[in-house]
Coordinates of C-alpha atoms in Angstrom, one line a residue:
M1 CA 67.4 56.4 115.5
F2 CA 69.3 58.0 118.4
L3 CA 66.0 58.8 120.2
E4 CA 65.6 55.2 121.1
L5 CA 69.1 55.0 122.4
I6 CA 68.7 58.3 124.3
N7 CA 65.5 57.1 125.9
F8 CA 67.3 53.9 127.0
L9 CA 70.3 55.8 128.4
T10 CA 68.1 58.2 130.4
Q11 CA 67.1 55.3 132.5
F12 CA 70.7 55.3 133.9
D13 CA 71.5 59.0 133.8
S14 CA 68.9 61.8 133.3
G15 CA 71.6 64.0 131.8
F16 CA 71.2 62.2 128.5
E17 CA 67.7 63.8 128.3
V18 CA 69.4 67.0 126.9
L19 CA 70.0 65.1 123.6
N20 CA 66.3 64.7 123.2
Y21 CA 65.7 68.5 122.9
L22 CA 64.5 69.6 119.5
T23 CA 66.9 72.5 119.1
L24 CA 70.0 70.4 120.1
R25 CA 68.9 67.6 117.7
A26 CA 68.6 70.2 114.9
V27 CA 72.0 71.6 115.6
L28 CA 73.5 68.1 115.6
A29 CA 71.7 67.2 112.5
M30 CA 73.1 70.2 110.7
L31 CA 76.6 69.5 111.9
A32 CA 76.4 65.8 111.0
A33 CA 75.2 66.5 107.5
L34 CA 77.9 69.2 107.1
L35 CA 80.7 67.0 108.3
I36 CA 79.5 64.1 106.2
S37 CA 79.5 66.3 103.0
L38 CA 82.9 67.7 103.8
A39 CA 84.4 64.3 104.6
L40 CA 83.1 62.7 101.5
G41 CA 83.7 65.7 99.1
H42 CA 87.3 65.1 97.9
Y43 CA 86.9 61.3 97.8
F44 CA 83.6 61.6 95.9
I45 CA 85.1 64.1 93.4
K46 CA 88.2 61.8 92.8
K47 CA 85.9 58.8 92.1
L48 CA 83.8 60.9 89.6
H49 CA 87.0 61.9 87.9
L50 CA 88.2 58.3 87.8
Y51 CA 85.0 57.0 86.2
Q52 CA 84.8 60.1 83.9
I53 CA 81.5 61.2 85.2
G54 CA 81.7 64.8 84.0
Q55 CA 79.3 67.5 83.0
V56 CA 78.4 67.8 79.3
I57 CA 78.1 71.5 78.4
R58 CA 75.6 72.9 75.9
T59 CA 77.3 74.0 72.7
D60 CA 74.9 76.9 72.4
G61 CA 75.6 78.3 75.9
P62 CA 77.9 81.0 77.0
E63 CA 81.5 80.5 75.7
S64 CA 82.9 80.8 79.3
H65 CA 81.1 77.5 80.2
L66 CA 83.0 75.4 77.7
A67 CA 85.9 75.4 80.2
K68 CA 83.6 73.6 82.6
S69 CA 83.2 70.6 80.4
G70 CA 84.2 67.4 82.2
T71 CA 83.7 68.9 85.7
P72 CA 82.4 66.1 87.9
T73 CA 78.6 66.1 88.2
M74 CA 76.0 64.1 90.1
G75 CA 77.1 65.8 93.3
G76 CA 73.5 65.7 94.3
V77 CA 74.2 62.1 95.4
M78 CA 76.5 63.4 98.1
I79 CA 74.0 66.0 99.2
L80 CA 71.2 63.5 99.5
F81 CA 73.4 60.9 101.2
A82 CA 74.4 63.4 103.9
F83 CA 70.9 64.7 104.3
I84 CA 69.3 61.3 104.5
V85 CA 71.8 59.8 106.9
S86 CA 71.7 62.8 109.2
S87 CA 67.9 62.9 109.2
L88 CA 67.7 59.2 110.0
V89 CA 70.1 59.6 112.9
W90 CA 68.7 62.7 114.6
A91 CA 65.0 62.8 113.6
D92 CA 62.1 60.9 115.2
W93 CA 61.3 57.7 113.2
S94 CA 57.8 57.7 114.5
N95 CA 57.0 61.0 112.8
V96 CA 55.4 60.4 109.4
Y97 CA 56.7 63.7 108.0
L98 CA 60.2 62.3 108.1
W99 CA 59.3 59.4 105.8
I100 CA 57.3 61.6 103.5
V101 CA 60.3 64.0 103.0
L102 CA 62.8 61.1 102.6
A103 CA 60.6 59.4 100.1
T104 CA 60.4 62.6 98.1
A105 CA 64.2 62.8 98.1
V106 CA 64.6 59.2 96.9
I107 CA 61.9 59.4 94.2
F108 CA 63.0 62.7 92.7
G109 CA 66.6 62.0 93.2
G110 CA 66.1 58.7 91.3
I111 CA 64.5 60.6 88.4
G112 CA 67.4 63.0 88.3
F113 CA 69.9 60.2 88.6
I114 CA 68.5 58.5 85.5
D115 CA 68.6 61.8 83.6
D116 CA 72.2 62.4 84.6
Y117 CA 73.2 58.9 83.7
L118 CA 71.8 59.1 80.2
K119 CA 73.6 62.4 79.6
I120 CA 76.9 60.9 80.6
K121 CA 76.3 57.7 78.7
H122 CA 75.4 59.4 75.5
K123 CA 77.9 62.3 76.0
S124 CA 75.1 64.8 75.4
S125 CA 73.3 67.5 77.3
D126 CA 70.1 65.8 76.6
G127 CA 69.1 63.1 79.1
L128 CA 65.5 61.9 79.7
S129 CA 63.0 63.3 77.2
S130 CA 60.9 66.2 78.6
R131 CA 57.8 63.9 78.4
K132 CA 59.5 61.1 80.3
K133 CA 60.9 63.4 82.9
M134 CA 57.5 65.1 83.4
L135 CA 55.8 61.7 83.7
G136 CA 58.2 60.6 86.4
Q137 CA 57.8 63.9 88.3
S138 CA 54.0 63.7 87.9
M139 CA 53.9 60.2 89.3
G140 CA 56.1 61.2 92.2
A141 CA 54.1 64.3 93.0
I142 CA 50.8 62.3 93.0
I143 CA 52.2 59.6 95.2
I144 CA 53.5 62.1 97.8
G145 CA 50.3 64.2 97.6
L146 CA 48.2 61.1 98.3
W147 CA 50.4 60.1 101.1
I148 CA 50.0 63.5 102.7
V149 CA 46.2 63.4 102.2
F150 CA 45.9 60.0 103.8
G151 CA 47.8 61.3 106.8
I152 CA 45.5 64.3 107.2
D153 CA 43.8 64.4 110.7
T154 CA 42.7 68.1 110.8
P155 CA 40.8 70.2 108.3
L156 CA 43.6 72.8 108.5
Q157 CA 45.9 70.5 106.5
T158 CA 43.7 71.0 103.4
E159 CA 43.5 74.8 103.8
L160 CA 45.8 77.3 102.1
L161 CA 47.2 79.8 104.6
I162 CA 47.4 83.4 103.4
P163 CA 50.5 85.1 104.7
F164 CA 50.6 88.7 106.2
V165 CA 46.9 88.4 107.3
K166 CA 45.5 87.0 110.5
E167 CA 43.3 83.9 110.6
V168 CA 42.5 83.9 106.9
T169 CA 42.6 80.6 105.1
L170 CA 41.4 79.3 101.7
P171 CA 39.6 75.9 102.0
L172 CA 40.8 73.6 99.2
G173 CA 39.2 70.3 100.0
V174 CA 41.0 67.1 99.2
A175 CA 40.8 67.5 95.4
G176 CA 42.0 71.1 95.6
F177 CA 44.8 70.1 97.9
L178 CA 46.0 67.4 95.6
V179 CA 46.0 69.7 92.6
L180 CA 47.9 72.4 94.5
S181 CA 50.4 69.9 95.8
Y182 CA 51.0 68.6 92.3
F183 CA 51.8 72.0 90.8
V184 CA 53.9 73.1 93.8
I185 CA 56.1 69.9 93.8
V186 CA 56.6 69.6 90.1
G187 CA 57.0 73.4 89.7
S188 CA 59.5 73.7 92.4
S189 CA 61.5 70.6 91.3
N190 CA 61.8 72.0 87.7
A191 CA 62.5 75.6 88.9
V192 CA 65.5 74.6 91.0
N193 CA 66.7 72.4 88.1
L194 CA 66.5 75.4 85.7
T195 CA 68.4 77.6 88.2
D196 CA 71.3 75.2 88.6
G197 CA 73.3 76.7 85.8
L198 CA 76.0 78.6 87.6
D199 CA 78.5 77.6 90.3
G200 CA 76.6 77.7 93.6
L201 CA 73.7 79.6 92.2
A202 CA 71.0 77.1 93.2
I203 CA 72.4 75.6 96.4
M204 CA 72.6 78.8 98.4
P205 CA 68.9 79.8 97.9
V206 CA 68.0 76.2 98.9
I207 CA 70.0 76.7 102.1
L208 CA 68.4 80.1 102.9
I209 CA 64.8 78.9 102.2
S210 CA 65.5 75.7 104.2
G211 CA 66.5 78.0 107.1
A212 CA 63.3 80.0 106.9
L213 CA 61.1 76.8 106.6
A214 CA 62.9 75.5 109.7
L215 CA 61.8 78.5 111.7
F216 CA 58.2 78.1 110.5
A217 CA 58.3 74.4 111.4
Y218 CA 59.6 75.2 114.9
I219 CA 56.8 77.8 115.5
S220 CA 54.0 75.7 113.9
G221 CA 54.9 72.7 116.0
N222 CA 55.0 74.5 119.3
Y223 CA 51.7 75.4 120.8
N224 CA 52.9 78.3 122.9
F225 CA 54.9 80.0 120.1
S226 CA 52.2 79.4 117.5
N227 CA 49.5 80.8 119.8
Y228 CA 51.5 83.8 120.7
L229 CA 52.3 84.6 117.0
N230 CA 48.7 83.9 115.9
M231 CA 50.0 81.0 113.6
P232 CA 48.1 77.7 113.3
F233 CA 49.4 75.0 115.6
M234 CA 50.2 71.8 113.6
P235 CA 51.3 68.9 115.8
G236 CA 54.2 67.0 114.5
T237 CA 55.6 69.6 112.2
S238 CA 58.3 70.6 114.7
E239 CA 60.2 67.5 113.5
L240 CA 60.6 69.3 110.2
F241 CA 62.9 71.7 112.1
V242 CA 65.4 68.9 112.4
I243 CA 65.0 67.8 108.8
C244 CA 65.4 71.4 107.5
A245 CA 68.6 71.7 109.6
A246 CA 70.0 68.5 108.1
L247 CA 69.2 69.9 104.6
M248 CA 71.0 73.1 105.4
G249 CA 74.1 71.2 106.6
A250 CA 74.2 69.0 103.6
G251 CA 73.8 72.0 101.3
L252 CA 76.6 74.0 103.1
G253 CA 78.9 71.0 102.8
F254 CA 78.3 70.8 99.1
L255 CA 78.7 74.5 98.6
W256 CA 82.3 74.2 99.9
F257 CA 83.1 72.3 96.7
N258 CA 80.5 73.9 94.4
T259 CA 81.4 77.6 95.0
Y260 CA 83.0 79.4 92.0
P261 CA 85.0 77.9 90.4
A262 CA 83.1 74.7 91.1
E263 CA 84.9 71.4 91.6
I264 CA 81.6 69.5 91.3
F265 CA 78.1 70.1 90.0
M266 CA 75.0 68.8 91.7
G267 CA 73.4 67.5 88.5
D268 CA 69.7 66.7 88.1
V269 CA 69.9 64.1 90.8
G270 CA 70.4 67.1 93.2
S271 CA 68.4 69.9 91.7
L272 CA 65.2 67.9 91.0
A273 CA 65.3 66.3 94.5
L274 CA 66.1 69.6 96.4
G275 CA 63.3 71.5 94.6
A276 CA 60.8 68.7 95.5
I277 CA 62.0 68.5 99.1
L278 CA 61.5 72.2 99.6
A279 CA 58.0 72.0 98.1
V280 CA 56.9 69.1 100.2
I281 CA 58.2 70.7 103.4
A282 CA 56.3 73.9 102.5
I283 CA 53.1 71.9 101.8
L284 CA 53.3 70.1 105.1
L285 CA 53.7 73.5 106.8
R286 CA 50.9 75.0 104.6
Q287 CA 53.3 77.8 103.5
E288 CA 53.1 77.3 99.7
I289 CA 52.6 81.0 99.0
L290 CA 55.6 81.9 101.1
L291 CA 57.7 79.3 99.2
F292 CA 56.7 81.1 96.0
I293 CA 57.9 84.4 97.5
M294 CA 61.1 83.1 99.0
G295 CA 61.9 81.2 95.8
G296 CA 61.5 84.3 93.7
V297 CA 64.8 83.6 92.0
F298 CA 63.6 80.1 91.1
V299 CA 60.3 81.6 89.8
A300 CA 62.1 84.2 87.7
E301 CA 64.3 81.6 86.1
T302 CA 61.2 79.5 85.2
V303 CA 59.2 82.4 83.9
S304 CA 62.1 83.6 81.8
V305 CA 62.2 80.2 80.0
I306 CA 58.4 80.2 79.5
I307 CA 58.6 83.7 78.1
Q308 CA 61.5 82.8 75.8
V309 CA 59.8 79.8 74.4
A310 CA 56.4 81.5 73.9
Y311 CA 57.9 84.6 72.3
Y312 CA 60.1 82.5 70.0
K313 CA 57.2 80.4 68.8
R314 CA 55.2 83.6 68.1
T315 CA 57.9 85.8 66.5
K316 CA 60.8 83.5 65.7
K317 CA 62.9 85.9 67.8
R318 CA 64.4 85.7 71.2
F319 CA 63.0 87.8 74.0
F320 CA 66.2 87.3 76.2
L321 CA 69.7 86.8 74.8
M322 CA 69.5 83.4 76.4
A323 CA 67.3 81.6 78.9
P324 CA 67.2 80.9 81.8
I325 CA 67.7 84.5 82.8
H326 CA 71.1 84.0 84.5
H327 CA 72.5 83.2 81.0
H328 CA 70.9 86.4 79.7
F329 CA 73.0 88.4 82.2
E330 CA 76.1 86.4 81.2
K331 CA 75.5 87.3 77.6
K332 CA 75.4 91.0 78.6
G333 CA 78.9 90.7 80.0
I334 CA 78.2 90.5 83.7
S335 CA 80.7 88.1 85.4
E336 CA 79.5 84.8 86.7
P337 CA 80.5 85.5 90.4
K338 CA 78.6 88.8 90.4
I339 CA 75.5 87.2 89.0
I340 CA 75.6 84.4 91.6
V341 CA 76.1 86.7 94.6
R342 CA 73.4 89.1 93.4
F343 CA 70.9 86.3 93.0
W344 CA 71.9 85.1 96.6
M345 CA 71.2 88.6 97.9
V346 CA 67.8 88.7 96.2
T347 CA 66.9 85.4 97.8
L348 CA 68.0 86.6 101.2
I349 CA 65.8 89.7 100.9
L350 CA 62.8 87.6 99.8
V351 CA 63.4 85.2 102.7
L352 CA 63.5 88.2 105.2
V353 CA 60.3 89.5 103.7
S354 CA 58.7 86.1 104.2
L355 CA 59.9 85.9 107.7
A356 CA 58.3 89.3 108.4
S357 CA 55.0 87.6 107.8
I358 CA 55.4 86.0 111.2
K359 CA 54.7 89.3 112.9
I360 CA 52.8 91.2 110.2
R361 CA 49.6 89.4 110.6

């Protein structure tokens, strides 16, 4: 939105042109989202308390979590509001990637909102049924996947990039691309949702992965940098740099209130949307494999649930003390803050490994 104003002001003073620079817009987008989150935080928490919109805790979970019952939830609304407003202010409205990402936030945030609303309404940890939630996510993933496909103008956008090797891609075709997009979006959305079980556990990995994707977006959208680093040049993806920065700012603002002991939880409205946003950005950058690596914590949480369910159905016994795996560590007596920080550290290591792929090619 500001780009139009900036272009108008540059007619009178060329100094305003500096506000058009991608890096400056990214910094301002991050700061704007951060300040919006911080400014709204206490007010939003008070309103949630007033309307008794609190977290319903599973009775079969760790006993330490019972004290968290009633903590305001649906903080994802605050994250998405700050993210969307900042993106609309500082990103280029003529870039289709902006609207694809924002549509993803609205669709998956809407699904999560309904899920959270039903939990609060019925005072139960069960919201939407698994079938209805999966149906909503599937429809959202298909819509976004088709939108990306219809916007394809180069064959590269339907190829899977293989990290750590030079000029090696896997042709997918339109059908293959749609199938991959579906599983990446739905899988990432559910993975972040499963991880969001401890204070700040999910939001910091989202911030770290967003930062890495921002760097990939900056390189891929710049011909000189992409050519020098032997990475595919993808016009228009540089605007994702600004969008990722806004996501980081909104996440950091939320973490201020979500860090242990949390004053607010993001709820499904946040976790489902954030997972889908990361997936769509990774798809647009053709970095699905690196998303899988960077999101190793999310993957581990999801796999632990799959193993637990499959093992129980087969043996009627539990493989883990409790799933997702962060609860298993809690049951073993490890303190919540220690689990959270260690999971953050693992994510940071995986992000650094992924960033190393820029040079190891």
